mmCIF file with all atom_site columns, C-alpha atoms in Angstrom:
data_model
loop_
_atom_site.group_PDB
_atom_site.id
_atom_site.type_symbol
_atom_site.label_atom_id
_atom_site.label_alt_id
_atom_site.label_comp_id
_atom_site.label_asym_id
_atom_site.label_entity_id
_atom_site.label_seq_id
_atom_site.pdbx_PDB_ins_code
_atom_site.Cartn_x
_atom_site.Cartn_y
_atom_site.Cartn_z
_atom_site.occupancy
_atom_site.B_iso_or_equiv
_atom_site.pdbx_formal_charge
_atom_site.auth_seq_id
_atom_site.auth_comp_id
_atom_site.auth_asym_id
_atom_site.auth_atom_id
_atom_site.pdbx_PDB_model_num
ATOM 1   C CA . MET A 1 1   ? 112.210 96.619 72.462 1.00 0.00 ? 1   MET A CA 1
ATOM 2   C CA . PRO A 1 2   ? 113.083 94.044 69.358 1.00 0.00 ? 2   PRO A CA 1
ATOM 3   C CA . GLY A 1 3   ? 109.082 92.376 69.748 1.00 0.00 ? 3   GLY A CA 1
ATOM 4   C CA . ASN A 1 4   ? 107.537 96.043 68.836 1.00 0.00 ? 4   ASN A CA 1
ATOM 5   C CA . ARG A 1 5   ? 108.793 95.946 65.432 1.00 0.00 ? 5   ARG A CA 1
ATOM 6   C CA . LEU A 1 6   ? 106.771 92.899 64.889 1.00 0.00 ? 6   LEU A CA 1
ATOM 7   C CA . ASP A 1 7   ? 102.822 93.601 64.522 1.00 0.00 ? 7   ASP A CA 1
ATOM 8   C CA . PRO A 1 8   ? 100.564 91.389 66.621 1.00 0.00 ? 8   PRO A CA 1
ATOM 9   C CA . ILE A 1 9   ? 100.361 88.804 63.423 1.00 0.00 ? 9   ILE A CA 1
ATOM 10  C CA . ASP A 1 10  ? 103.934 88.533 63.004 1.00 0.00 ? 10  ASP A CA 1
ATOM 11  C CA . ARG A 1 11  ? 104.039 87.204 66.077 1.00 0.00 ? 11  ARG A CA 1
ATOM 12  C CA . LYS A 1 12  ? 101.171 84.953 66.229 1.00 0.00 ? 12  LYS A CA 1
ATOM 13  C CA . ILE A 1 13  ? 102.882 83.200 62.697 1.00 0.00 ? 13  ILE A CA 1
ATOM 14  C CA . LEU A 1 14  ? 106.281 83.142 64.476 1.00 0.00 ? 14  LEU A CA 1
ATOM 15  C CA . ALA A 1 15  ? 104.504 81.041 67.839 1.00 0.00 ? 15  ALA A CA 1
ATOM 16  C CA . GLU A 1 16  ? 102.233 78.485 65.977 1.00 0.00 ? 16  GLU A CA 1
ATOM 17  C CA . LEU A 1 17  ? 105.473 77.678 63.728 1.00 0.00 ? 17  LEU A CA 1
ATOM 18  C CA . GLN A 1 18  ? 107.973 77.494 67.251 1.00 0.00 ? 18  GLN A CA 1
ATOM 19  C CA . ALA A 1 19  ? 105.075 75.184 67.855 1.00 0.00 ? 19  ALA A CA 1
ATOM 20  C CA . ASP A 1 20  ? 104.529 73.331 65.083 1.00 0.00 ? 20  ASP A CA 1
ATOM 21  C CA . GLY A 1 21  ? 106.595 74.240 61.719 1.00 0.00 ? 21  GLY A CA 1
ATOM 22  C CA . ARG A 1 22  ? 105.518 71.403 59.190 1.00 0.00 ? 22  ARG A CA 1
ATOM 23  C CA . MET A 1 23  ? 102.269 72.959 58.814 1.00 0.00 ? 23  MET A CA 1
ATOM 24  C CA . THR A 1 24  ? 101.327 74.636 55.293 1.00 0.00 ? 24  THR A CA 1
ATOM 25  C CA . ASN A 1 25  ? 100.452 77.640 55.230 1.00 0.00 ? 25  ASN A CA 1
ATOM 26  C CA . VAL A 1 26  ? 97.039  77.274 54.414 1.00 0.00 ? 26  VAL A CA 1
ATOM 27  C CA . GLU A 1 27  ? 96.925  76.090 58.066 1.00 0.00 ? 27  GLU A CA 1
ATOM 28  C CA . LEU A 1 28  ? 99.241  79.023 59.635 1.00 0.00 ? 28  LEU A CA 1
ATOM 29  C CA . ALA A 1 29  ? 96.861  81.455 57.775 1.00 0.00 ? 29  ALA A CA 1
ATOM 30  C CA . LYS A 1 30  ? 93.664  79.629 59.195 1.00 0.00 ? 30  LYS A CA 1
ATOM 31  C CA . ARG A 1 31  ? 95.265  80.048 62.596 1.00 0.00 ? 31  ARG A CA 1
ATOM 32  C CA . VAL A 1 32  ? 96.198  83.442 62.486 1.00 0.00 ? 32  VAL A CA 1
ATOM 33  C CA . GLY A 1 33  ? 93.018  85.173 60.841 1.00 0.00 ? 33  GLY A CA 1
ATOM 34  C CA . ILE A 1 34  ? 94.368  85.812 57.695 1.00 0.00 ? 34  ILE A CA 1
ATOM 35  C CA . SER A 1 35  ? 94.361  84.838 53.691 1.00 0.00 ? 35  SER A CA 1
ATOM 36  C CA . ALA A 1 36  ? 96.964  82.101 52.854 1.00 0.00 ? 36  ALA A CA 1
ATOM 37  C CA . PRO A 1 37  ? 98.910  85.219 50.563 1.00 0.00 ? 37  PRO A CA 1
ATOM 38  C CA . PRO A 1 38  ? 99.572  87.256 52.892 1.00 0.00 ? 38  PRO A CA 1
ATOM 39  C CA . CYS A 1 39  ? 100.524 84.712 55.113 1.00 0.00 ? 39  CYS A CA 1
ATOM 40  C CA . LEU A 1 40  ? 103.016 83.095 52.944 1.00 0.00 ? 40  LEU A CA 1
ATOM 41  C CA . ARG A 1 41  ? 104.914 86.756 52.357 1.00 0.00 ? 41  ARG A CA 1
ATOM 42  C CA . ARG A 1 42  ? 104.949 87.665 55.705 1.00 0.00 ? 42  ARG A CA 1
ATOM 43  C CA . VAL A 1 43  ? 106.073 84.373 56.695 1.00 0.00 ? 43  VAL A CA 1
ATOM 44  C CA . ARG A 1 44  ? 109.352 84.846 53.823 1.00 0.00 ? 44  ARG A CA 1
ATOM 45  C CA . THR A 1 45  ? 109.337 88.397 55.294 1.00 0.00 ? 45  THR A CA 1
ATOM 46  C CA . LEU A 1 46  ? 110.172 87.108 58.445 1.00 0.00 ? 46  LEU A CA 1
ATOM 47  C CA . GLU A 1 47  ? 112.412 84.775 57.277 1.00 0.00 ? 47  GLU A CA 1
ATOM 48  C CA . GLU A 1 48  ? 114.228 87.627 55.384 1.00 0.00 ? 48  GLU A CA 1
ATOM 49  C CA . GLN A 1 49  ? 114.393 89.499 58.531 1.00 0.00 ? 49  GLN A CA 1
ATOM 50  C CA . GLY A 1 50  ? 116.174 86.768 60.416 1.00 0.00 ? 50  GLY A CA 1
ATOM 51  C CA . PHE A 1 51  ? 113.304 86.011 62.893 1.00 0.00 ? 51  PHE A CA 1
ATOM 52  C CA . ILE A 1 52  ? 112.943 82.412 61.759 1.00 0.00 ? 52  ILE A CA 1
ATOM 53  C CA . ARG A 1 53  ? 116.347 81.001 61.284 1.00 0.00 ? 53  ARG A CA 1
ATOM 54  C CA . GLY A 1 54  ? 115.541 77.734 59.757 1.00 0.00 ? 54  GLY A CA 1
ATOM 55  C CA . TYR A 1 55  ? 113.197 75.029 60.429 1.00 0.00 ? 55  TYR A CA 1
ATOM 56  C CA . HIS A 1 56  ? 114.624 71.513 61.693 1.00 0.00 ? 56  HIS A CA 1
ATOM 57  C CA . ALA A 1 57  ? 112.744 68.073 62.805 1.00 0.00 ? 57  ALA A CA 1
ATOM 58  C CA . GLU A 1 58  ? 112.807 67.455 66.621 1.00 0.00 ? 58  GLU A CA 1
ATOM 59  C CA . VAL A 1 59  ? 115.584 63.915 66.742 1.00 0.00 ? 59  VAL A CA 1
ATOM 60  C CA . ASP A 1 60  ? 115.267 61.459 69.819 1.00 0.00 ? 60  ASP A CA 1
ATOM 61  C CA . PRO A 1 61  ? 118.689 60.861 70.263 1.00 0.00 ? 61  PRO A CA 1
ATOM 62  C CA . ARG A 1 62  ? 117.901 58.191 72.230 1.00 0.00 ? 62  ARG A CA 1
ATOM 63  C CA . GLU A 1 63  ? 115.145 56.500 69.333 1.00 0.00 ? 63  GLU A CA 1
ATOM 64  C CA . LEU A 1 64  ? 119.033 57.045 67.107 1.00 0.00 ? 64  LEU A CA 1
ATOM 65  C CA . GLY A 1 65  ? 121.789 55.034 69.886 1.00 0.00 ? 65  GLY A CA 1
ATOM 66  C CA . PHE A 1 66  ? 122.499 58.889 71.363 1.00 0.00 ? 66  PHE A CA 1
ATOM 67  C CA . GLU A 1 67  ? 122.203 57.727 75.174 1.00 0.00 ? 67  GLU A CA 1
ATOM 68  C CA . VAL A 1 68  ? 124.182 59.464 77.169 1.00 0.00 ? 68  VAL A CA 1
ATOM 69  C CA . GLN A 1 69  ? 124.209 63.306 77.154 1.00 0.00 ? 69  GLN A CA 1
ATOM 70  C CA . VAL A 1 70  ? 126.316 65.223 79.108 1.00 0.00 ? 70  VAL A CA 1
ATOM 71  C CA . PHE A 1 71  ? 127.351 69.105 79.877 1.00 0.00 ? 71  PHE A CA 1
ATOM 72  C CA . ALA A 1 72  ? 130.462 69.910 80.209 1.00 0.00 ? 72  ALA A CA 1
ATOM 73  C CA . MET A 1 73  ? 131.888 73.163 82.186 1.00 0.00 ? 73  MET A CA 1
ATOM 74  C CA . VAL A 1 74  ? 134.619 74.041 80.613 1.00 0.00 ? 74  VAL A CA 1
ATOM 75  C CA . GLY A 1 75  ? 137.398 77.154 81.902 1.00 0.00 ? 75  GLY A CA 1
ATOM 76  C CA . LEU A 1 76  ? 140.441 78.214 79.542 1.00 0.00 ? 76  LEU A CA 1
ATOM 77  C CA . GLN A 1 77  ? 143.574 80.002 80.251 1.00 0.00 ? 77  GLN A CA 1
ATOM 78  C CA . SER A 1 78  ? 142.956 83.030 78.392 1.00 0.00 ? 78  SER A CA 1
ATOM 79  C CA . GLN A 1 79  ? 140.040 85.017 77.058 1.00 0.00 ? 79  GLN A CA 1
ATOM 80  C CA . ALA A 1 80  ? 141.595 86.856 74.805 1.00 0.00 ? 80  ALA A CA 1
ATOM 81  C CA . GLU A 1 81  ? 139.128 87.155 72.220 1.00 0.00 ? 81  GLU A CA 1
ATOM 82  C CA . VAL A 1 82  ? 141.641 85.765 69.213 1.00 0.00 ? 82  VAL A CA 1
ATOM 83  C CA . ASP A 1 83  ? 141.437 82.423 72.051 1.00 0.00 ? 83  ASP A CA 1
ATOM 84  C CA . LEU A 1 84  ? 137.240 82.433 72.439 1.00 0.00 ? 84  LEU A CA 1
ATOM 85  C CA . ARG A 1 85  ? 136.775 82.797 68.582 1.00 0.00 ? 85  ARG A CA 1
ATOM 86  C CA . ALA A 1 86  ? 139.029 80.127 68.639 1.00 0.00 ? 86  ALA A CA 1
ATOM 87  C CA . PHE A 1 87  ? 137.648 77.759 71.233 1.00 0.00 ? 87  PHE A CA 1
ATOM 88  C CA . GLU A 1 88  ? 134.515 78.267 69.487 1.00 0.00 ? 88  GLU A CA 1
ATOM 89  C CA . GLU A 1 89  ? 135.845 77.302 66.073 1.00 0.00 ? 89  GLU A CA 1
ATOM 90  C CA . ARG A 1 90  ? 136.651 74.056 67.704 1.00 0.00 ? 90  ARG A CA 1
ATOM 91  C CA . CYS A 1 91  ? 133.671 72.921 69.063 1.00 0.00 ? 91  CYS A CA 1
ATOM 92  C CA . ARG A 1 92  ? 131.477 74.087 65.782 1.00 0.00 ? 92  ARG A CA 1
ATOM 93  C CA . ALA A 1 93  ? 133.757 71.078 64.154 1.00 0.00 ? 93  ALA A CA 1
ATOM 94  C CA . TRP A 1 94  ? 133.379 68.443 66.955 1.00 0.00 ? 94  TRP A CA 1
ATOM 95  C CA . PRO A 1 95  ? 130.127 66.502 66.547 1.00 0.00 ? 95  PRO A CA 1
ATOM 96  C CA . LEU A 1 96  ? 129.221 65.306 69.927 1.00 0.00 ? 96  LEU A CA 1
ATOM 97  C CA . VAL A 1 97  ? 129.105 68.950 70.621 1.00 0.00 ? 97  VAL A CA 1
ATOM 98  C CA . ARG A 1 98  ? 125.508 69.805 69.936 1.00 0.00 ? 98  ARG A CA 1
ATOM 99  C CA . GLU A 1 99  ? 125.229 72.843 72.021 1.00 0.00 ? 99  GLU A CA 1
ATOM 100 C CA . CYS A 1 100 ? 127.856 75.606 72.877 1.00 0.00 ? 100 CYS A CA 1
ATOM 101 C CA . HIS A 1 101 ? 127.558 78.750 75.256 1.00 0.00 ? 101 HIS A CA 1
ATOM 102 C CA . MET A 1 102 ? 130.178 81.083 76.347 1.00 0.00 ? 102 MET A CA 1
ATOM 103 C CA . LEU A 1 103 ? 128.744 82.177 80.460 1.00 0.00 ? 103 LEU A CA 1
ATOM 104 C CA . ASN A 1 104 ? 129.906 84.931 83.129 1.00 0.00 ? 104 ASN A CA 1
ATOM 105 C CA . GLY A 1 105 ? 131.424 83.191 85.524 1.00 0.00 ? 105 GLY A CA 1
ATOM 106 C CA . GLU A 1 106 ? 133.312 80.323 87.463 1.00 0.00 ? 106 GLU A CA 1
ATOM 107 C CA . VAL A 1 107 ? 133.431 78.521 83.593 1.00 0.00 ? 107 VAL A CA 1
ATOM 108 C CA . ASP A 1 108 ? 133.830 79.969 80.204 1.00 0.00 ? 108 ASP A CA 1
ATOM 109 C CA . PHE A 1 109 ? 131.418 77.570 78.036 1.00 0.00 ? 109 PHE A CA 1
ATOM 110 C CA . ILE A 1 110 ? 129.003 75.359 78.884 1.00 0.00 ? 110 ILE A CA 1
ATOM 111 C CA . LEU A 1 111 ? 128.928 72.167 75.930 1.00 0.00 ? 111 LEU A CA 1
ATOM 112 C CA . LYS A 1 112 ? 126.241 70.181 75.629 1.00 0.00 ? 112 LYS A CA 1
ATOM 113 C CA . CYS A 1 113 ? 127.200 66.722 74.563 1.00 0.00 ? 113 CYS A CA 1
ATOM 114 C CA . VAL A 1 114 ? 125.306 63.606 73.296 1.00 0.00 ? 114 VAL A CA 1
ATOM 115 C CA . ALA A 1 115 ? 127.269 60.635 72.009 1.00 0.00 ? 115 ALA A CA 1
ATOM 116 C CA . PRO A 1 116 ? 126.272 56.728 71.904 1.00 0.00 ? 116 PRO A CA 1
ATOM 117 C CA . ASP A 1 117 ? 127.586 55.776 75.333 1.00 0.00 ? 117 ASP A CA 1
ATOM 118 C CA . LEU A 1 118 ? 130.522 56.372 78.072 1.00 0.00 ? 118 LEU A CA 1
ATOM 119 C CA . SER A 1 119 ? 133.331 55.049 76.139 1.00 0.00 ? 119 SER A CA 1
ATOM 120 C CA . THR A 1 120 ? 132.485 57.144 73.081 1.00 0.00 ? 120 THR A CA 1
ATOM 121 C CA . PHE A 1 121 ? 131.992 60.329 75.502 1.00 0.00 ? 121 PHE A CA 1
ATOM 122 C CA . GLN A 1 122 ? 135.336 59.286 77.516 1.00 0.00 ? 122 GLN A CA 1
ATOM 123 C CA . SER A 1 123 ? 137.652 58.431 74.028 1.00 0.00 ? 123 SER A CA 1
ATOM 124 C CA . PHE A 1 124 ? 135.808 62.525 73.156 1.00 0.00 ? 124 PHE A CA 1
ATOM 125 C CA . LEU A 1 125 ? 137.048 63.851 76.685 1.00 0.00 ? 125 LEU A CA 1
ATOM 126 C CA . THR A 1 126 ? 140.463 62.831 77.171 1.00 0.00 ? 126 THR A CA 1
ATOM 127 C CA . GLY A 1 127 ? 141.573 62.852 73.189 1.00 0.00 ? 127 GLY A CA 1
ATOM 128 C CA . ASP A 1 128 ? 139.712 66.146 72.131 1.00 0.00 ? 128 ASP A CA 1
ATOM 129 C CA . LEU A 1 129 ? 138.085 68.052 74.684 1.00 0.00 ? 129 LEU A CA 1
ATOM 130 C CA . LEU A 1 130 ? 140.754 68.064 77.334 1.00 0.00 ? 130 LEU A CA 1
ATOM 131 C CA . THR A 1 131 ? 143.914 68.085 75.039 1.00 0.00 ? 131 THR A CA 1
ATOM 132 C CA . ALA A 1 132 ? 142.279 71.068 73.056 1.00 0.00 ? 132 ALA A CA 1
ATOM 133 C CA . PRO A 1 133 ? 145.126 74.176 72.904 1.00 0.00 ? 133 PRO A CA 1
ATOM 134 C CA . ASN A 1 134 ? 144.141 76.855 76.048 1.00 0.00 ? 134 ASN A CA 1
ATOM 135 C CA . VAL A 1 135 ? 141.487 74.452 77.707 1.00 0.00 ? 135 VAL A CA 1
ATOM 136 C CA . GLY A 1 136 ? 142.875 74.688 81.792 1.00 0.00 ? 136 GLY A CA 1
ATOM 137 C CA . SER A 1 137 ? 139.675 72.940 83.052 1.00 0.00 ? 137 SER A CA 1
ATOM 138 C CA . VAL A 1 138 ? 136.652 71.130 82.429 1.00 0.00 ? 138 VAL A CA 1
ATOM 139 C CA . LYS A 1 139 ? 133.674 69.317 84.849 1.00 0.00 ? 139 LYS A CA 1
ATOM 140 C CA . THR A 1 140 ? 130.928 67.686 83.633 1.00 0.00 ? 140 THR A CA 1
ATOM 141 C CA . SER A 1 141 ? 127.835 66.203 84.606 1.00 0.00 ? 141 SER A CA 1
ATOM 142 C CA . LEU A 1 142 ? 125.605 63.410 83.091 1.00 0.00 ? 142 LEU A CA 1
ATOM 143 C CA . VAL A 1 143 ? 122.334 63.789 82.786 1.00 0.00 ? 143 VAL A CA 1
ATOM 144 C CA . ILE A 1 144 ? 119.932 61.827 84.440 1.00 0.00 ? 144 ILE A CA 1
ATOM 145 C CA . ARG A 1 145 ? 116.809 62.348 82.665 1.00 0.00 ? 145 ARG A CA 1
ATOM 146 C CA . GLY A 1 146 ? 115.418 65.920 81.096 1.00 0.00 ? 146 GLY A CA 1
ATOM 147 C CA . ALA A 1 147 ? 112.831 67.641 82.659 1.00 0.00 ? 147 ALA A CA 1
ATOM 148 C CA . LYS A 1 148 ? 112.339 70.044 80.973 1.00 0.00 ? 148 LYS A CA 1
ATOM 149 C CA . ASP A 1 149 ? 113.077 71.244 76.933 1.00 0.00 ? 149 ASP A CA 1
ATOM 150 C CA . GLU A 1 150 ? 111.566 73.896 75.107 1.00 0.00 ? 150 GLU A CA 1
ATOM 151 C CA . PRO A 1 151 ? 112.547 75.355 72.020 1.00 0.00 ? 151 PRO A CA 1
ATOM 152 C CA . GLY A 1 152 ? 112.194 79.172 71.440 1.00 0.00 ? 152 GLY A CA 1
ATOM 153 C CA . VAL A 1 153 ? 110.540 82.082 73.214 1.00 0.00 ? 153 VAL A CA 1
ATOM 154 C CA . PRO A 1 154 ? 107.931 81.931 75.703 1.00 0.00 ? 154 PRO A CA 1
ATOM 155 C CA . PHE A 1 155 ? 105.253 84.085 73.521 1.00 0.00 ? 155 PHE A CA 1
ATOM 156 C CA . ASP A 1 156 ? 102.717 84.467 76.193 1.00 0.00 ? 156 ASP A CA 1
ATOM 157 C CA . VAL A 1 157 ? 105.460 86.202 78.291 1.00 0.00 ? 157 VAL A CA 1
ATOM 158 C CA . LEU A 1 158 ? 106.359 88.448 74.778 1.00 0.00 ? 158 LEU A CA 1
ATOM 159 C CA . GLU A 1 159 ? 102.463 89.029 74.493 1.00 0.00 ? 159 GLU A CA 1
ATOM 160 C CA . GLU A 1 160 ? 102.043 90.386 78.088 1.00 0.00 ? 160 GLU A CA 1
ATOM 161 C CA . ARG A 1 161 ? 105.564 92.356 78.573 1.00 0.00 ? 161 ARG A CA 1
ATOM 162 C CA . LEU A 1 162 ? 103.977 94.848 75.166 1.00 0.00 ? 162 LEU A CA 1
ATOM 163 C CA . SER A 1 163 ? 100.789 94.901 76.534 1.00 0.00 ? 163 SER A CA 1
ATOM 164 C CA . ARG A 1 164 ? 102.124 96.710 79.800 1.00 0.00 ? 164 ARG A CA 1
ATOM 165 C CA . SER A 1 165 ? 104.119 98.825 77.351 1.00 0.00 ? 165 SER A CA 1
ATOM 166 C CA . ALA A 1 166 ? 101.163 99.789 75.239 1.00 0.00 ? 166 ALA A CA 1
#
């Protein structure tokens, strides 16, 4: 299991940074119970090994005027690897698409899109997404409200699992 490669202090560092990526190294070291220099070395190692992919501010889309959030379920006409990769590349280029996930099942991809208003999303839908090569079907669902948006992983579940396997 990948979590086994990390010791409890590394996992605690990851959990603390996931909860608050802006804390100082001194505060992080205090929370995980080590001094600041080794804490910083561990954080840099976790970054180099790919456990930490970046640091981001959580921006409120509505405060910036992005009132519309839509999930689009996309079916492709071809699921050949070259066609899947081409669609993923296209999604990376579309600013309204904030997340793109390939799925197993009835649809090939689910896209999370944000837009300032319905007409902007509709223009994207009809002008870009529906007309993109290899797109066979698109079903959309407008988000009414979100009940949970928790980034990252549940470290308490990881710790429980690791304690059972130890």
